[in-house]
């Protein structure tokens, strides 16, 4: 079964279709997203897979849902197909979906803040000393490190 490759191919086709339907060039879209037109071309020709951040930008910009971008469709029952990695994730998603709107909004805010924090402190470091995890937080100054550690308490 080639479902994963089919989904990536469908993603590429849909990304291109959205751009073309909007009468935009690859260069114009690239400028909006802060990317080179060659990168947009690579996404559309399925030679480069976009990261989650780019997929989210596409969804926000073109007002589509990620599952639509990947080509998922509603089943006749009205339930959408969902990719789930394990039972715990399924339980969490089901709890979220059944929660009141104010709870979902609170979870969204916390999750977004946690993700933004993660992105702010995680940096690629070319010369990571032995014994230090490559994805551990990196700081430009000791002051940033102290500020981060004080906020964790």
PDB file of C-alpha atoms in Angstrom, residues 10-139:
ATOM      1  CA  UNK A  10      -2.062  14.702  -3.492  1.00  0.00           C
ATOM      2  CA  UNK A  11      -0.662  17.412  -1.198  1.00  0.00           C
ATOM      3  CA  UNK A  12       1.611  18.616  -4.020  1.00  0.00           C
ATOM      4  CA  UNK A  13      -1.256  18.647  -6.509  1.00  0.00           C
ATOM      5  CA  UNK A  14      -3.535  20.532  -4.131  1.00  0.00           C
ATOM      6  CA  UNK A  15      -0.868  23.094  -3.251  1.00  0.00           C
ATOM      7  CA  UNK A  16      -0.390  23.834  -6.933  1.00  0.00           C
ATOM      8  CA  UNK A  17      -4.142  23.921  -7.614  1.00  0.00           C
ATOM      9  CA  UNK A  18      -4.709  26.451  -4.832  1.00  0.00           C
ATOM     10  CA  UNK A  19      -2.006  28.729  -6.186  1.00  0.00           C
ATOM     11  CA  UNK A  20      -3.142  28.419  -9.800  1.00  0.00           C
ATOM     12  CA  UNK A  21      -6.811  28.950  -8.871  1.00  0.00           C
ATOM     13  CA  UNK A  22      -5.741  32.135  -7.085  1.00  0.00           C
ATOM     14  CA  UNK A  23      -3.915  33.262 -10.236  1.00  0.00           C
ATOM     15  CA  UNK A  24      -0.630  33.618  -8.417  1.00  0.00           C
ATOM     16  CA  UNK A  25       2.851  32.841  -9.661  1.00  0.00           C
ATOM     17  CA  UNK A  26       5.244  30.717  -7.651  1.00  0.00           C
ATOM     18  CA  UNK A  27       7.344  33.844  -7.091  1.00  0.00           C
ATOM     19  CA  UNK A  28       4.365  35.802  -5.726  1.00  0.00           C
ATOM     20  CA  UNK A  29       3.392  33.026  -3.344  1.00  0.00           C
ATOM     21  CA  UNK A  30       7.001  32.520  -2.333  1.00  0.00           C
ATOM     22  CA  UNK A  31       7.310  36.198  -1.465  1.00  0.00           C
ATOM     23  CA  UNK A  32       4.209  36.013   0.740  1.00  0.00           C
ATOM     24  CA  UNK A  33       5.562  32.948   2.561  1.00  0.00           C
ATOM     25  CA  UNK A  34       9.152  34.189   2.659  1.00  0.00           C
ATOM     26  CA  UNK A  35      10.324  31.411   0.340  1.00  0.00           C
ATOM     27  CA  UNK A  36      12.137  31.242  -2.973  1.00  0.00           C
ATOM     28  CA  UNK A  37       9.994  30.389  -6.014  1.00  0.00           C
ATOM     29  CA  UNK A  38      12.145  27.268  -6.485  1.00  0.00           C
ATOM     30  CA  UNK A  39      10.998  26.008  -3.091  1.00  0.00           C
ATOM     31  CA  UNK A  40       7.348  26.505  -4.072  1.00  0.00           C
ATOM     32  CA  UNK A  41       8.079  24.677  -7.338  1.00  0.00           C
ATOM     33  CA  UNK A  42       9.680  21.820  -5.423  1.00  0.00           C
ATOM     34  CA  UNK A  43       6.596  21.477  -3.216  1.00  0.00           C
ATOM     35  CA  UNK A  44       4.297  21.485  -6.236  1.00  0.00           C
ATOM     36  CA  UNK A  45       6.425  18.977  -8.176  1.00  0.00           C
ATOM     37  CA  UNK A  46       6.681  16.628  -5.190  1.00  0.00           C
ATOM     38  CA  UNK A  47      10.477  16.851  -5.014  1.00  0.00           C
ATOM     39  CA  UNK A  48      10.393  18.487  -1.576  1.00  0.00           C
ATOM     40  CA  UNK A  49       7.895  17.864   1.194  1.00  0.00           C
ATOM     41  CA  UNK A  50       6.801  21.006   3.062  1.00  0.00           C
ATOM     42  CA  UNK A  51       7.097  21.150   6.828  1.00  0.00           C
ATOM     43  CA  UNK A  52       4.155  21.550   9.140  1.00  0.00           C
ATOM     44  CA  UNK A  53       4.765  25.310   9.359  1.00  0.00           C
ATOM     45  CA  UNK A  54       4.369  25.697   5.589  1.00  0.00           C
ATOM     46  CA  UNK A  55       1.283  23.471   5.515  1.00  0.00           C
ATOM     47  CA  UNK A  56      -0.266  25.656   8.218  1.00  0.00           C
ATOM     48  CA  UNK A  57       0.616  28.802   6.236  1.00  0.00           C
ATOM     49  CA  UNK A  58      -1.057  27.336   3.142  1.00  0.00           C
ATOM     50  CA  UNK A  59      -4.156  26.417   5.129  1.00  0.00           C
ATOM     51  CA  UNK A  60      -4.381  29.864   6.716  1.00  0.00           C
ATOM     52  CA  UNK A  61      -3.670  31.749   3.504  1.00  0.00           C
ATOM     53  CA  UNK A  62      -6.031  29.747   1.279  1.00  0.00           C
ATOM     54  CA  UNK A  63      -8.640  29.122   4.021  1.00  0.00           C
ATOM     55  CA  UNK A  64      -8.581  25.334   3.759  1.00  0.00           C
ATOM     56  CA  UNK A  65      -8.250  22.600   6.352  1.00  0.00           C
ATOM     57  CA  UNK A  66      -5.126  20.413   6.457  1.00  0.00           C
ATOM     58  CA  UNK A  67      -7.122  17.257   5.716  1.00  0.00           C
ATOM     59  CA  UNK A  68      -8.541  18.941   2.613  1.00  0.00           C
ATOM     60  CA  UNK A  69      -5.035  19.943   1.545  1.00  0.00           C
ATOM     61  CA  UNK A  70      -3.946  16.299   1.864  1.00  0.00           C
ATOM     62  CA  UNK A  71      -7.006  15.151  -0.085  1.00  0.00           C
ATOM     63  CA  UNK A  72      -9.027  13.493   2.665  1.00  0.00           C
ATOM     64  CA  UNK A  73     -12.749  13.486   2.129  1.00  0.00           C
ATOM     65  CA  UNK A  74     -15.732  12.978   4.365  1.00  0.00           C
ATOM     66  CA  UNK A  75     -17.043   9.441   4.526  1.00  0.00           C
ATOM     67  CA  UNK A  76     -20.742   8.936   3.734  1.00  0.00           C
ATOM     68  CA  UNK A  77     -21.402   8.787   7.480  1.00  0.00           C
ATOM     69  CA  UNK A  78     -20.129  12.352   7.790  1.00  0.00           C
ATOM     70  CA  UNK A  79     -17.063  11.287   9.786  1.00  0.00           C
ATOM     71  CA  UNK A  80     -13.713  12.454   8.518  1.00  0.00           C
ATOM     72  CA  UNK A  81     -10.782  10.115   8.092  1.00  0.00           C
ATOM     73  CA  UNK A  82      -8.226  10.718  10.800  1.00  0.00           C
ATOM     74  CA  UNK A  83      -4.627   9.565  11.029  1.00  0.00           C
ATOM     75  CA  UNK A  84      -3.927   8.508  14.609  1.00  0.00           C
ATOM     76  CA  UNK A  85      -0.603   7.200  15.840  1.00  0.00           C
ATOM     77  CA  UNK A  86      -1.792   5.449  19.005  1.00  0.00           C
ATOM     78  CA  UNK A  87      -4.730   4.864  21.378  1.00  0.00           C
ATOM     79  CA  UNK A  88      -3.641   7.660  23.720  1.00  0.00           C
ATOM     80  CA  UNK A  89      -3.699  10.185  20.890  1.00  0.00           C
ATOM     81  CA  UNK A  90      -7.175   8.967  19.853  1.00  0.00           C
ATOM     82  CA  UNK A  91      -8.404   9.415  23.442  1.00  0.00           C
ATOM     83  CA  UNK A  92      -6.973  12.936  23.642  1.00  0.00           C
ATOM     84  CA  UNK A  93      -8.478  13.951  20.288  1.00  0.00           C
ATOM     85  CA  UNK A  94     -11.881  12.530  21.205  1.00  0.00           C
ATOM     86  CA  UNK A  95     -11.813  14.356  24.569  1.00  0.00           C
ATOM     87  CA  UNK A  96     -10.899  17.598  22.808  1.00  0.00           C
ATOM     88  CA  UNK A  97     -13.697  17.221  20.272  1.00  0.00           C
ATOM     89  CA  UNK A  98     -16.264  16.573  23.017  1.00  0.00           C
ATOM     90  CA  UNK A  99     -15.126  19.493  25.178  1.00  0.00           C
ATOM     91  CA  UNK A 100     -17.062  22.773  25.304  1.00  0.00           C
ATOM     92  CA  UNK A 101     -15.848  25.574  23.035  1.00  0.00           C
ATOM     93  CA  UNK A 102     -14.244  27.522  25.886  1.00  0.00           C
ATOM     94  CA  UNK A 103     -12.190  24.447  26.855  1.00  0.00           C
ATOM     95  CA  UNK A 104     -11.071  23.905  23.248  1.00  0.00           C
ATOM     96  CA  UNK A 105     -10.077  27.574  22.977  1.00  0.00           C
ATOM     97  CA  UNK A 106      -8.074  27.328  26.217  1.00  0.00           C
ATOM     98  CA  UNK A 107      -6.285  24.207  24.987  1.00  0.00           C
ATOM     99  CA  UNK A 108      -5.550  25.898  21.648  1.00  0.00           C
ATOM    100  CA  UNK A 109      -3.998  28.900  23.406  1.00  0.00           C
ATOM    101  CA  UNK A 110      -1.831  26.764  25.701  1.00  0.00           C
ATOM    102  CA  UNK A 111      -0.722  24.470  22.859  1.00  0.00           C
ATOM    103  CA  UNK A 112       0.192  27.405  20.629  1.00  0.00           C
ATOM    104  CA  UNK A 113       2.130  29.128  23.423  1.00  0.00           C
ATOM    105  CA  UNK A 114       3.998  25.889  24.209  1.00  0.00           C
ATOM    106  CA  UNK A 115       4.852  25.416  20.536  1.00  0.00           C
ATOM    107  CA  UNK A 116       6.019  29.033  20.170  1.00  0.00           C
ATOM    108  CA  UNK A 117       8.164  28.651  23.274  1.00  0.00           C
ATOM    109  CA  UNK A 118       9.662  25.429  21.923  1.00  0.00           C
ATOM    110  CA  UNK A 119      10.493  27.101  18.600  1.00  0.00           C
ATOM    111  CA  UNK A 120      12.025  30.109  20.386  1.00  0.00           C
ATOM    112  CA  UNK A 121      14.461  28.097  22.494  1.00  0.00           C
ATOM    113  CA  UNK A 122      15.306  25.327  20.033  1.00  0.00           C
ATOM    114  CA  UNK A 123      18.030  26.203  17.583  1.00  0.00           C
ATOM    115  CA  UNK A 124      20.254  24.142  15.342  1.00  0.00           C
ATOM    116  CA  UNK A 125      23.773  24.272  16.707  1.00  0.00           C
ATOM    117  CA  UNK A 126      26.646  23.189  14.451  1.00  0.00           C
ATOM    118  CA  UNK A 127      29.085  22.141  17.198  1.00  0.00           C
ATOM    119  CA  UNK A 128      27.112  20.419  19.937  1.00  0.00           C
ATOM    120  CA  UNK A 129      29.415  19.169  22.720  1.00  0.00           C
ATOM    121  CA  UNK A 130      29.413  15.441  23.454  1.00  0.00           C
ATOM    122  CA  UNK A 131      26.726  14.470  25.938  1.00  0.00           C
ATOM    123  CA  UNK A 132      24.416  17.392  25.084  1.00  0.00           C
ATOM    124  CA  UNK A 133      21.190  16.533  23.303  1.00  0.00           C
ATOM    125  CA  UNK A 134      21.004  18.208  19.902  1.00  0.00           C
ATOM    126  CA  UNK A 135      17.425  19.333  20.497  1.00  0.00           C
ATOM    127  CA  UNK A 136      18.067  20.743  23.963  1.00  0.00           C
ATOM    128  CA  UNK A 137      17.402  24.469  24.377  1.00  0.00           C
ATOM    129  CA  UNK A 138      20.046  26.868  23.094  1.00  0.00           C
ATOM    130  CA  UNK A 139      20.413  30.444  24.265  1.00  0.00           C
TER     131      UNK A 139
END
